[in-house]
C-alpha cells in the first residue's frame, strides 16, 4: 500500500539555513495494516505524511502510495486516499453538513449519496446537533471530529490521520476510534482491506490501537515493530525493589545484577531505598529476586513490576523522554498510562 | 494587479498533471468548478449583509469626494454635462476593484487553517479550485454595483438603464480577472502572508489613480496620460461612463470589453498556473 525508498525533505528557511525535516525514510506498509507513527515535535511526521499525500514534493527518494508514484501520478494517489491533516480541514465560514456533502461530491458521489453519507457520519461522530452550525462556532473538539469525519467520507482504502484525536475528551476519543475501527472492520469484511497510518502523541493510543508502531525522530525511522515487541526488545520491564533501609540498597543492587534476565540496575539518588532493575521479563524475575534477597538476609519492603510504555521505548532508543519533548495539550494520557501499566505486588 | 503578480512567480515544484480519474478531464473540470462556486457563494448568500462592508469605502468617496468634485469642476465642461454620470460609473469600478482585489485573503484563510490542504488531497481539478472561486466574484460585484446605483437615484442621477446593466456585466468580467489575480497573489506569497496586503495596496492605488477614476486625466501632465494607456482599468472606466450616458456600442465601450476580457483571461491563466503549482 505504501512503499517509500530513501524519502527526504529539506526546507530552506532564511537565507542560508536548511532544515532537514525528513532524512531518508524507507517504509513498507501492506494493505490492511494499522500503523502508528510516533515521535517528538518536529520529528518529521507531518512532513512525511504531506509527501505521501502529494502535498509536498520530496527532495529526494521515491514513494508509491496505493500503487502510484506520488510525484508522477499524484491525481491517482489522491483518488485513493483520505487525509486528515494536523490543521483543520473544515472551512471556517461553511456549515458543518455542507462540508461533509462537499467532500462526498468531490469524490464522485451524487447529491443524494453524499447527503446520506454526511448524515451517517454526523450521527456516528456525535455532530448531528451541529449539522447546521457554522464551523467557526464549533468547539475545538467538535471541529476536530468534523475534520476526521470529512476524511472518512469516501471510506478510502488508505487513510492518513495526522493527530486525529488531539484535543478530544476521553469519551470522544474512544468514540472516534470505535467508529474508525468499525469502518475498518466493515471494509475488511467486504473484502476491501483498509490501511490506516496515524500519528499521535497519545502513547497509550498508539499502544492499544496500532498493530505496528513506527518511531520517527530527527526525520528518520529509529524503530519499527509491534508495540509489544518494541517494549520487550528495547525497554523491558522495570522491577522496583524497595529495601527496608537505604543501607541495604548497595547489597540489593549487587544481587539484582546477578539475577537472571537483568539488563541493567540503577539506583536513582543517594539516600533512596529503591533499586530499579530493568529486566527482560519482570514477572519471572520477581520470585527469583525475592528468594535471593531472603537467602542473603535482606528484607524487602515491597516489590513493584512496571510494564514498559512506548515512552520507555523512546527513552531507551534516544535517551530522551517523549513526555518531556512532546508537550501536548492532552496531559491526561500520562495518568491513564502509568496507572494501567503498573501492577503492584506486595511481598509479605 | 497584472503588473505585480506576473513578477511573483511561485516556486518551481513538480507540477501535477491533470488527468482526472473519474470521467474525462473536461467533465471533471466543469463539475468541480460548479462545486467550488456553490461552496464559495454559500457564505455570501447566507449572510448578504457582509457585502455591505465592501460598500463603505466607495460610498464615502461618493459622499465626501463627490461634492468636492462638483464644487471644483462642476461648472466646467471637463467632466461632461453631469458630474454624477461621470463619477458614479468610476465608483462602480472602484467598488469592483476594492472587493475583488482583496478576495485572495479568503483563500489565505483557507491555506492557513488547513481546509485548502484538505481540498488539495482530493482528486478535484486544480483549475476548478481557481476558476470556481474567481467566478464567484460576479455576485458581489453585481450586487454591490446595483446598490450604489440605487443609492444614487434619489440624488437625481439618471443613467441609461441598459447602460447600467452592460456596465455591471463588464465589471463582472473584470472582477473575475482581478479576483483571479488576487488568488494568484495569495498563493504566491503563502509563505509570507503579510506580503499579500502590501502587494495589493502597492498595485491597487497606482492602477486606480492612473485610470482617471477620481479626477480627469485630461488635466494631468502628458507623462501621466501616456502611462494611463497601460492601465486596463482606464478603458473600463471610460466605457462605463459612456454606457451610463447611453452610448451603448461606441469604440470606447468595445475597448472596455476588450480590456475586461483580457484581464479575465490573463488573471485566470496566472491563477490556474499558481494553483497547479501550489504543492509545497
Ligand atoms: N514549511 C516548512 N518550512 C520550513 N520548515 C518546516 C516546514 N514544515 C516543517 N518544517 C520543519 O521540519 C521539521 C519537521 O516538522 P514536522 O511538522 O514534520 O514535525 P512533526 O513530527 O509533525 O511534529 P509535531 O509533532 O509537532 O506535529 C521541523 O523542524 C519543522 O520546523
Ligand atoms: Mg505534525
XYZ file of C-alpha atoms and ligand atoms in Angstrom:
660
model
C 0.000 0.000 0.000
C 2.865 2.314 0.796
C 6.417 1.870 -0.340
C 8.986 4.560 0.212
C 12.684 4.459 -0.505
C 15.059 6.972 0.995
C 12.464 9.723 1.204
C 13.918 13.079 2.227
C 12.670 16.622 2.529
C 14.737 19.734 3.063
C 13.196 23.104 3.751
C 15.100 26.252 3.051
C 14.476 28.671 5.886
C 16.030 32.092 5.784
C 18.935 32.842 3.541
C 21.322 30.020 4.187
C 19.693 27.733 6.664
C 18.269 24.387 5.633
C 16.052 22.233 7.787
C 16.451 18.535 7.062
C 12.930 17.663 8.119
C 12.973 14.125 6.755
C 16.273 12.311 6.223
C 15.765 9.102 4.375
C 12.613 7.251 5.299
C 12.229 3.775 3.878
C 8.953 2.194 4.800
C 6.655 -0.548 3.536
C 3.054 -0.790 4.609
C 0.928 -3.718 3.497
C -2.776 -3.424 2.663
C -4.907 -3.604 5.791
C -2.198 -2.590 8.238
C -2.810 -0.107 11.021
C 0.389 1.805 11.652
C 1.010 4.433 14.295
C 3.807 6.886 13.685
C 5.247 8.186 16.907
C 7.852 10.821 17.542
C 8.630 14.115 19.243
C 7.529 17.540 17.980
C 9.422 18.385 14.849
C 10.378 14.754 14.304
C 9.164 14.829 10.708
C 5.835 13.004 10.987
C 3.691 15.633 9.325
C 6.269 16.310 6.634
C 6.369 12.607 5.793
C 2.593 12.420 5.637
C 2.467 15.527 3.460
C 4.816 13.912 0.978
C 2.814 10.698 0.949
C -0.399 12.635 0.356
C 1.077 14.580 -2.611
C 1.088 17.902 -0.760
C 4.862 18.223 -0.771
C 7.327 17.202 -3.424
C 10.095 15.077 -1.891
C 13.610 16.483 -2.105
C 14.863 13.013 -2.956
C 13.756 9.426 -2.769
C 10.623 7.778 -4.084
C 7.207 6.943 -2.717
C 4.497 4.723 -4.090
C 1.161 5.176 -2.420
C -1.818 2.975 -3.269
C 0.184 1.679 -6.186
C 1.061 5.038 -7.725
C 4.079 7.271 -7.601
C 3.346 10.442 -5.639
C 5.378 12.632 -7.982
C 4.392 11.294 -11.390
C 0.753 10.347 -10.701
C -0.423 12.446 -7.797
C -4.024 12.547 -9.017
C -4.299 8.764 -8.843
C -2.896 8.762 -5.343
C -5.402 11.436 -4.308
C -8.332 9.441 -5.608
C -7.328 6.507 -3.410
C -6.606 8.173 -0.092
C -8.277 10.039 2.706
C -6.315 12.577 4.693
C -6.961 14.326 7.946
C -4.227 16.908 8.338
C -2.830 18.324 11.525
C -4.620 21.602 10.781
C -8.354 21.953 10.440
C -9.787 20.783 7.149
C -13.235 22.288 7.539
C -13.818 25.724 6.001
C -14.282 28.335 8.724
C -17.318 30.039 7.179
C -19.051 26.910 5.944
C -21.781 24.936 7.617
C -20.866 21.582 9.115
C -23.066 19.375 6.971
C -22.279 21.268 3.765
C -18.601 20.496 4.153
C -19.285 16.782 4.507
C -21.555 16.770 1.471
C -18.974 18.741 -0.486
C -16.310 16.159 0.289
C -18.547 13.342 -0.907
C -19.354 15.219 -4.103
C -15.682 15.867 -4.765
C -15.102 12.133 -4.531
C -17.738 11.493 -7.152
C -20.853 10.757 -5.094
C -24.134 12.150 -6.326
C -26.027 14.625 -4.214
C -28.200 12.062 -2.517
C -25.437 9.579 -1.689
C -23.264 12.392 -0.372
C -26.137 13.635 1.793
C -26.781 10.193 3.203
C -23.114 9.660 3.971
C -22.908 13.071 5.626
C -25.826 12.258 7.920
C -24.316 8.888 8.798
C -21.052 10.491 9.858
C -22.756 13.306 11.746
C -24.576 10.668 13.722
C -21.537 8.463 14.257
C -19.301 11.263 15.477
C -21.912 12.963 17.649
C -22.175 16.009 15.448
C -25.829 15.785 14.428
C -26.923 18.704 16.635
C -24.277 20.902 14.998
C -25.161 19.985 11.407
C -26.412 23.472 10.535
C -23.864 25.384 12.552
C -21.041 27.387 11.069
C -17.701 25.702 11.520
C -16.266 28.783 13.254
C -18.824 28.381 16.036
C -17.765 24.825 16.932
C -15.700 23.956 19.969
C -12.164 22.712 19.355
C -13.101 19.082 19.867
C -16.234 19.336 17.732
C -14.208 20.869 14.968
C -11.613 18.119 15.188
C -14.325 15.479 14.944
C -15.653 17.215 11.863
C -12.153 17.170 10.334
C -11.955 13.444 10.887
C -15.475 12.920 9.546
C -14.507 14.763 6.370
C -11.536 12.436 5.917
C -13.767 9.382 6.317
C -16.489 10.414 3.869
C -15.348 8.350 0.905
C -14.301 5.346 3.051
C -10.888 5.336 1.410
C -8.755 2.191 1.084
C -5.889 4.173 2.611
C -6.399 6.703 5.359
C -3.825 9.117 6.757
C -4.644 10.675 10.110
C -2.291 13.325 11.479
C -3.006 13.614 15.193
C -6.707 12.938 14.732
C -7.547 12.806 18.413
C -5.649 15.835 19.680
C -7.989 17.995 21.702
C -10.724 15.404 22.114
C -12.050 14.467 25.522
C -11.700 10.788 26.557
C -15.287 9.956 25.614
C -14.919 11.380 22.136
C -11.525 9.820 21.634
C -12.957 6.423 22.426
C -15.932 7.154 20.219
C -13.730 8.263 17.349
C -11.583 5.149 17.451
C -14.576 2.914 17.824
C -16.000 4.393 14.655
C -12.754 4.237 12.709
C -12.151 0.640 13.752
C -15.717 -0.335 12.900
C -15.334 1.190 9.473
C -12.111 -0.689 9.002
C -13.680 -3.967 10.129
C -16.643 -3.455 7.778
C -14.306 -2.764 4.893
C -12.253 -5.843 5.686
C -15.398 -7.973 5.877
C -16.391 -6.690 2.445
C -13.022 -7.786 1.098
C -11.633 -4.258 0.825
C -8.928 -4.049 3.472
C -8.481 -0.541 4.812
C -4.999 0.670 5.624
C -4.574 3.331 8.263
C -1.493 5.397 9.023
C -1.858 7.683 12.002
C 0.330 9.922 14.071
C -0.384 10.606 17.688
C 1.141 11.979 20.821
C -1.104 9.837 22.975
C 1.227 6.960 23.707
C -1.492 4.759 25.104
C -3.431 5.247 21.906
C -0.561 4.071 19.736
C -0.091 1.214 22.164
C -3.629 -0.107 22.154
C -4.744 0.830 18.639
C -1.876 0.127 16.334
C -0.643 -3.242 15.255
C 2.599 -1.646 14.266
C 4.461 1.310 15.697
C 6.972 3.304 13.712
C 9.102 5.641 15.799
C 10.388 8.663 13.914
C 12.988 11.029 15.317
C 15.081 13.663 13.538
C 13.456 12.670 10.266
C 14.438 9.028 10.473
C 12.764 5.788 11.413
C 14.516 4.629 14.551
C 12.262 1.686 15.373
C 9.524 -0.225 13.616
C 7.720 -3.201 15.124
C 4.661 -4.189 17.142
C 4.261 -2.271 20.371
C 4.848 -5.425 22.423
C 7.991 -6.384 20.568
C 9.358 -2.852 20.873
C 8.674 -2.841 24.562
C 10.199 -6.181 25.400
C 13.138 -5.826 22.999
C 14.047 -2.247 23.612
C 12.800 -1.355 27.031
C 11.988 -4.393 29.125
C 10.083 -4.455 32.379
C 11.108 -2.372 35.324
C 11.201 -4.128 38.674
C 11.330 -1.777 41.619
C 12.734 -3.286 44.767
C 12.134 -1.351 47.944
C 14.573 -2.043 50.727
C 13.643 -1.564 54.384
C 16.553 0.811 54.829
C 18.834 2.753 52.456
C 21.749 0.895 53.968
C 20.706 -2.343 52.277
C 20.453 -0.747 48.848
C 24.009 -1.467 47.593
C 23.756 -5.152 48.547
C 20.347 -5.402 46.920
C 21.644 -3.787 43.729
C 24.588 -6.166 43.580
C 22.275 -9.107 43.992
C 19.947 -7.850 41.285
C 22.885 -7.504 38.890
C 23.432 -11.251 39.105
C 19.773 -12.197 38.689
C 18.546 -13.966 35.592
C 17.302 -11.682 32.779
C 18.612 -8.488 34.317
C 19.667 -5.891 31.758
C 20.604 -3.053 33.987
C 20.303 -1.941 37.560
C 20.075 1.610 38.734
C 19.671 3.420 41.999
C 18.042 6.764 41.420
C 19.662 9.002 44.011
C 21.690 8.543 47.094
C 19.509 8.122 50.140
C 16.706 6.360 48.297
C 15.622 2.925 49.313
C 14.551 1.816 45.814
C 16.580 -0.244 43.359
C 15.349 -0.202 39.755
C 16.037 -3.330 37.769
C 15.467 -3.470 34.028
C 14.561 -6.994 33.197
C 13.562 -8.918 30.074
C 10.656 -10.475 31.952
C 9.718 -8.794 35.181
C 7.060 -11.228 36.333
C 9.539 -14.057 36.149
C 12.364 -12.122 37.751
C 10.399 -11.270 40.894
C 10.285 -14.703 42.582
C 13.978 -15.215 41.939
C 14.856 -11.785 43.276
C 12.749 -12.333 46.385
C 14.345 -15.710 47.065
C 17.830 -14.345 46.536
C 17.152 -11.432 48.873
C 15.828 -13.802 51.523
C 18.865 -16.014 51.213
C 21.151 -13.004 51.604
C 19.279 -11.859 54.672
C 17.953 -8.714 53.028
C 14.406 -7.641 53.822
C 12.204 -6.265 51.088
C 9.562 -3.712 51.984
C 7.856 -4.049 48.604
C 8.233 -5.094 45.024
C 6.639 -3.464 42.024
C 6.711 -4.537 38.400
C 6.188 -1.764 35.894
C 5.393 -2.815 32.352
C 7.225 -0.616 29.889
C 5.378 2.031 27.914
C 6.202 3.293 24.481
C 7.762 6.215 26.261
C 10.258 3.819 27.837
C 10.948 2.536 24.335
C 11.659 6.035 23.142
C 13.790 6.689 26.180
C 15.778 3.525 25.540
C 16.233 4.499 21.883
C 17.181 8.127 22.259
C 17.923 8.791 25.880
C 15.103 11.358 25.843
C 11.559 11.026 27.022
C 8.676 11.751 24.670
C 6.751 13.132 27.598
C 9.277 15.884 28.059
C 9.799 16.699 24.407
C 6.260 16.279 23.236
C 4.446 18.667 25.472
C 0.901 18.225 24.455
C -2.388 19.851 25.305
C -3.702 16.467 26.336
C -1.969 15.834 29.601
C -4.485 13.203 30.761
C -2.816 10.367 28.868
C 0.128 10.239 31.213
C -2.010 9.434 34.208
C -4.063 6.734 32.449
C -0.920 5.181 31.223
C 1.001 4.847 34.389
C -1.983 3.572 36.320
C -2.988 0.905 33.814
C 0.526 -0.215 33.103
C 1.516 -0.622 36.697
C 0.930 -3.836 38.541
C 1.632 -3.971 42.189
C 2.890 -6.980 44.002
C 3.312 -6.719 47.680
C 5.601 -9.219 49.294
C 4.985 -10.073 52.879
C -2.961 43.680 -10.420
C -1.485 42.308 -13.571
C 1.778 44.132 -13.125
C 2.569 42.791 -9.702
C 1.541 39.209 -9.886
C 3.492 38.445 -13.002
C 6.699 39.353 -11.219
C 5.995 36.967 -8.360
C 6.481 33.512 -9.731
C 5.613 30.639 -7.441
C 8.465 28.310 -6.505
C 9.085 25.721 -9.180
C 7.947 22.364 -7.925
C 6.773 19.319 -9.778
C 3.546 20.460 -11.399
C 0.913 17.798 -11.023
C -0.532 16.500 -14.239
C -4.250 16.899 -14.605
C -5.564 13.622 -15.881
C -8.772 13.168 -13.958
C -9.500 9.788 -12.545
C -13.274 9.867 -12.712
C -14.530 10.866 -16.112
C -12.822 12.909 -18.788
C -10.921 15.987 -17.559
C -13.402 18.428 -19.116
C -16.369 16.894 -17.257
C -14.418 16.789 -14.046
C -13.416 20.438 -14.512
C -16.976 21.608 -15.154
C -18.398 19.675 -12.244
C -15.699 20.742 -9.826
C -15.960 24.382 -10.882
C -19.661 24.213 -10.044
C -18.929 22.634 -6.659
C -16.344 25.269 -5.778
C -18.577 28.092 -6.987
C -21.512 26.926 -4.886
C -19.290 26.410 -1.856
C -17.861 29.911 -2.186
C -21.249 31.523 -2.698
C -22.907 29.891 0.276
C -21.471 32.149 2.977
C -22.236 35.200 0.799
C -25.839 34.220 0.182
C -26.444 33.193 3.787
C -25.009 36.446 5.039
C -25.652 39.058 2.318
C -25.061 41.808 4.825
C -21.342 41.009 4.608
C -21.366 42.632 1.163
C -22.347 45.948 2.700
C -18.913 46.330 4.262
C -17.386 46.337 0.817
C -19.525 49.389 0.065
C -18.350 51.541 2.930
C -15.283 52.890 1.179
C -16.921 53.643 -2.207
C -19.881 55.292 -0.503
C -17.513 57.568 1.418
C -15.942 58.575 -1.853
C -19.401 59.368 -3.219
C -20.441 61.298 -0.145
C -17.223 63.104 0.698
C -15.298 63.301 -2.567
C -18.230 63.735 -4.970
C -19.250 67.151 -3.579
C -15.641 68.371 -3.837
C -15.620 67.310 -7.440
C -18.872 69.125 -8.104
C -17.523 72.172 -6.338
C -14.233 72.374 -8.185
C -15.104 71.096 -11.656
C -18.916 71.123 -11.742
C -19.255 74.339 -13.693
C -16.617 73.441 -16.275
C -17.100 71.040 -19.169
C -14.126 68.832 -18.164
C -16.463 66.184 -16.754
C -19.103 66.449 -19.463
C -22.565 67.648 -18.573
C -23.491 65.644 -15.486
C -20.916 65.157 -12.731
C -22.719 62.139 -11.295
C -22.790 60.349 -14.649
C -19.036 60.922 -14.715
C -18.292 59.950 -11.129
C -20.706 57.108 -10.278
C -19.517 54.738 -13.050
C -15.984 55.262 -11.764
C -17.142 54.455 -8.248
C -18.585 51.194 -9.560
C -15.187 50.290 -10.981
C -13.628 51.231 -7.668
C -16.061 49.022 -5.773
C -15.214 46.140 -8.086
C -11.532 46.740 -7.653
C -11.580 47.004 -3.863
C -13.781 43.965 -3.439
C -12.168 41.580 -5.866
C -8.540 42.517 -5.281
C -8.840 41.541 -1.634
C -10.612 38.265 -2.197
C -7.359 36.310 -2.118
C -7.444 36.863 1.639
C -10.257 34.314 1.799
C -8.026 31.735 0.200
C -5.270 32.761 2.574
C -7.526 31.916 5.497
C -8.153 28.508 3.976
C -4.458 27.932 3.381
C -3.636 28.807 6.975
C -6.425 26.771 8.537
C -5.794 23.638 6.518
C -9.005 23.482 4.506
C -7.202 24.300 1.263
C -4.786 21.483 2.018
C -7.699 19.149 2.545
C -9.034 20.016 -0.924
C -5.621 19.547 -2.477
C -5.577 15.946 -1.278
C -8.732 15.182 -3.257
C -8.895 14.415 -6.966
C -10.593 17.774 -7.513
C -9.361 19.657 -10.556
C -6.805 22.293 -9.531
C -8.025 24.650 -12.250
C -11.576 24.355 -10.954
C -10.392 25.407 -7.496
C -9.264 28.702 -9.019
C -11.899 29.246 -11.688
C -14.812 28.446 -9.371
C -13.501 30.942 -6.851
C -12.907 33.646 -9.463
C -16.379 33.200 -10.983
C -17.931 33.745 -7.585
C -16.765 37.370 -7.761
C -19.557 38.059 -10.248
C -22.130 38.001 -7.470
C -20.674 40.589 -5.080
C -19.677 42.827 -7.999
C -23.176 42.874 -9.468
C -24.915 43.177 -6.105
C -22.696 45.960 -4.836
C -22.859 47.840 -8.148
C -26.623 47.695 -8.101
C -26.755 49.059 -4.568
C -24.525 52.021 -5.481
C -26.739 52.878 -8.457
C -29.918 52.587 -6.385
C -28.440 54.775 -3.672
C -27.705 57.483 -6.241
C -31.135 57.556 -7.884
C -32.724 59.727 -5.172
C -29.911 62.234 -5.722
C -31.088 62.803 -9.244
C -28.728 60.580 -11.178
C -30.483 59.257 -14.308
C -28.252 56.761 -16.116
C -29.275 54.731 -19.167
C -30.730 51.507 -17.634
C -29.324 49.237 -20.350
C -26.014 51.004 -19.990
C -26.041 50.252 -16.256
C -26.660 46.560 -16.898
C -23.931 46.390 -19.531
C -21.558 48.162 -17.144
C -22.308 45.620 -14.430
C -21.646 42.866 -16.980
C -18.332 44.359 -17.975
C -17.371 44.828 -14.335
C -18.296 41.215 -13.587
C -15.825 40.100 -16.252
C -13.211 42.479 -14.896
C -13.932 41.242 -11.357
C -13.309 37.635 -12.345
C -9.917 38.671 -13.688
C -8.898 40.818 -10.732
C -10.183 38.154 -8.353
C -8.100 35.526 -10.138
C -5.007 37.714 -9.825
C -5.759 38.195 -6.160
C -5.932 34.427 -5.601
C -2.718 34.003 -7.551
C -1.095 36.556 -5.268
C -2.352 34.757 -2.165
C -0.874 31.506 -3.465
C 2.414 33.118 -4.446
C 3.010 34.714 -1.049
C 1.619 31.874 1.042
C 4.921 31.565 2.909
C 4.912 35.277 3.841
C 1.303 36.166 4.439
C 1.835 39.822 5.326
C 3.032 40.368 1.764
C -0.480 39.909 0.458
C -1.863 43.254 1.606
C 1.432 45.006 0.984
C 1.444 43.983 -2.668
C -2.301 44.509 -3.065
C -2.100 48.089 -1.811
C 1.029 48.851 -3.781
C -0.615 47.793 -7.008
C -4.138 48.992 -6.296
C -3.534 52.706 -5.859
C -1.465 53.463 -8.955
C -3.918 51.445 -11.045
C -6.792 53.371 -9.541
C -5.345 56.862 -9.902
C -3.966 56.229 -13.388
C -7.381 55.070 -14.603
C -8.781 58.590 -14.289
C -11.282 57.304 -11.796
C -11.220 60.172 -9.316
C -10.033 63.126 -11.365
C -9.908 63.575 -15.120
C -6.608 62.629 -16.721
C -7.097 65.400 -19.256
C -5.924 67.927 -16.675
C -2.858 65.887 -15.746
C 0.665 66.009 -17.185
C 1.430 64.340 -20.510
C 3.530 61.524 -18.988
C 0.631 60.535 -16.807
C -1.727 60.344 -19.724
C 0.828 58.256 -21.585
C 1.215 55.812 -18.712
C -2.534 55.573 -18.254
C -2.861 53.786 -21.584
C -1.130 50.789 -19.991
C -3.769 50.642 -17.265
C -6.593 48.287 -18.260
C -8.875 49.978 -15.761
C -8.707 53.175 -17.739
C -10.586 51.560 -20.616
C -13.187 50.070 -18.349
C -13.741 53.387 -16.579
C -14.129 55.234 -19.893
C -16.511 52.569 -21.204
C -18.643 52.690 -18.061
C -19.018 56.468 -18.399
C -20.197 56.186 -21.975
C -22.541 53.320 -21.105
C -24.111 55.316 -18.282
C -24.579 58.228 -20.681
C -26.413 55.931 -23.086
C -23.696 55.310 -25.666
C -24.017 51.518 -25.725
C -21.694 50.381 -28.502
C -19.093 53.066 -29.114
C -15.467 52.234 -29.816
C -14.672 53.238 -26.225
C -17.204 50.729 -24.949
C -15.710 47.970 -27.084
C -12.255 48.829 -25.811
C -13.681 48.462 -22.310
C -14.970 44.995 -23.101
C -11.635 44.046 -24.579
C -9.745 45.283 -21.530
C -12.093 43.403 -19.195
C -11.895 40.168 -21.171
C -8.124 40.341 -21.468
C -7.788 40.987 -17.738
C -10.013 37.988 -17.028
C -8.090 35.761 -19.429
C -4.711 36.820 -18.051
C -5.917 36.537 -14.460
C -7.329 33.066 -14.950
C -4.192 31.890 -16.737
C -1.895 33.185 -13.994
C -4.236 31.966 -11.270
C -4.619 28.458 -12.657
C -0.864 28.196 -13.011
C -0.357 29.301 -9.420
C -2.976 26.845 -8.196
C -1.458 23.942 -10.075
C 1.902 24.732 -8.558
C 0.625 25.256 -5.057
C 2.162 21.978 -3.953
C 4.836 22.633 -1.327
N 7.121 24.536 5.540
C 8.198 24.396 6.317
N 9.233 25.239 6.206
C 10.314 25.099 6.981
N 10.475 24.141 7.893
C 9.495 23.268 8.057
C 8.294 23.347 7.286
N 7.474 22.344 7.663
C 8.121 21.685 8.629
N 9.329 22.223 8.874
C 10.333 21.749 9.843
O 10.536 20.383 9.621
C 10.683 19.673 10.833
C 9.673 18.549 10.886
O 8.379 19.098 11.034
P 7.067 18.214 11.079
O 5.916 19.135 11.015
O 7.165 17.159 10.049
O 7.181 17.559 12.524
P 6.141 16.616 13.272
O 6.845 15.343 13.571
O 4.871 16.524 12.556
O 5.958 17.416 14.633
P 4.655 17.643 15.557
O 4.623 16.510 16.497
O 4.996 18.905 16.269
O 3.468 17.758 14.696
C 10.528 20.708 11.927
O 11.821 21.082 12.347
C 9.846 21.862 11.262
O 10.221 23.081 11.844
Mg 2.965 17.093 12.924
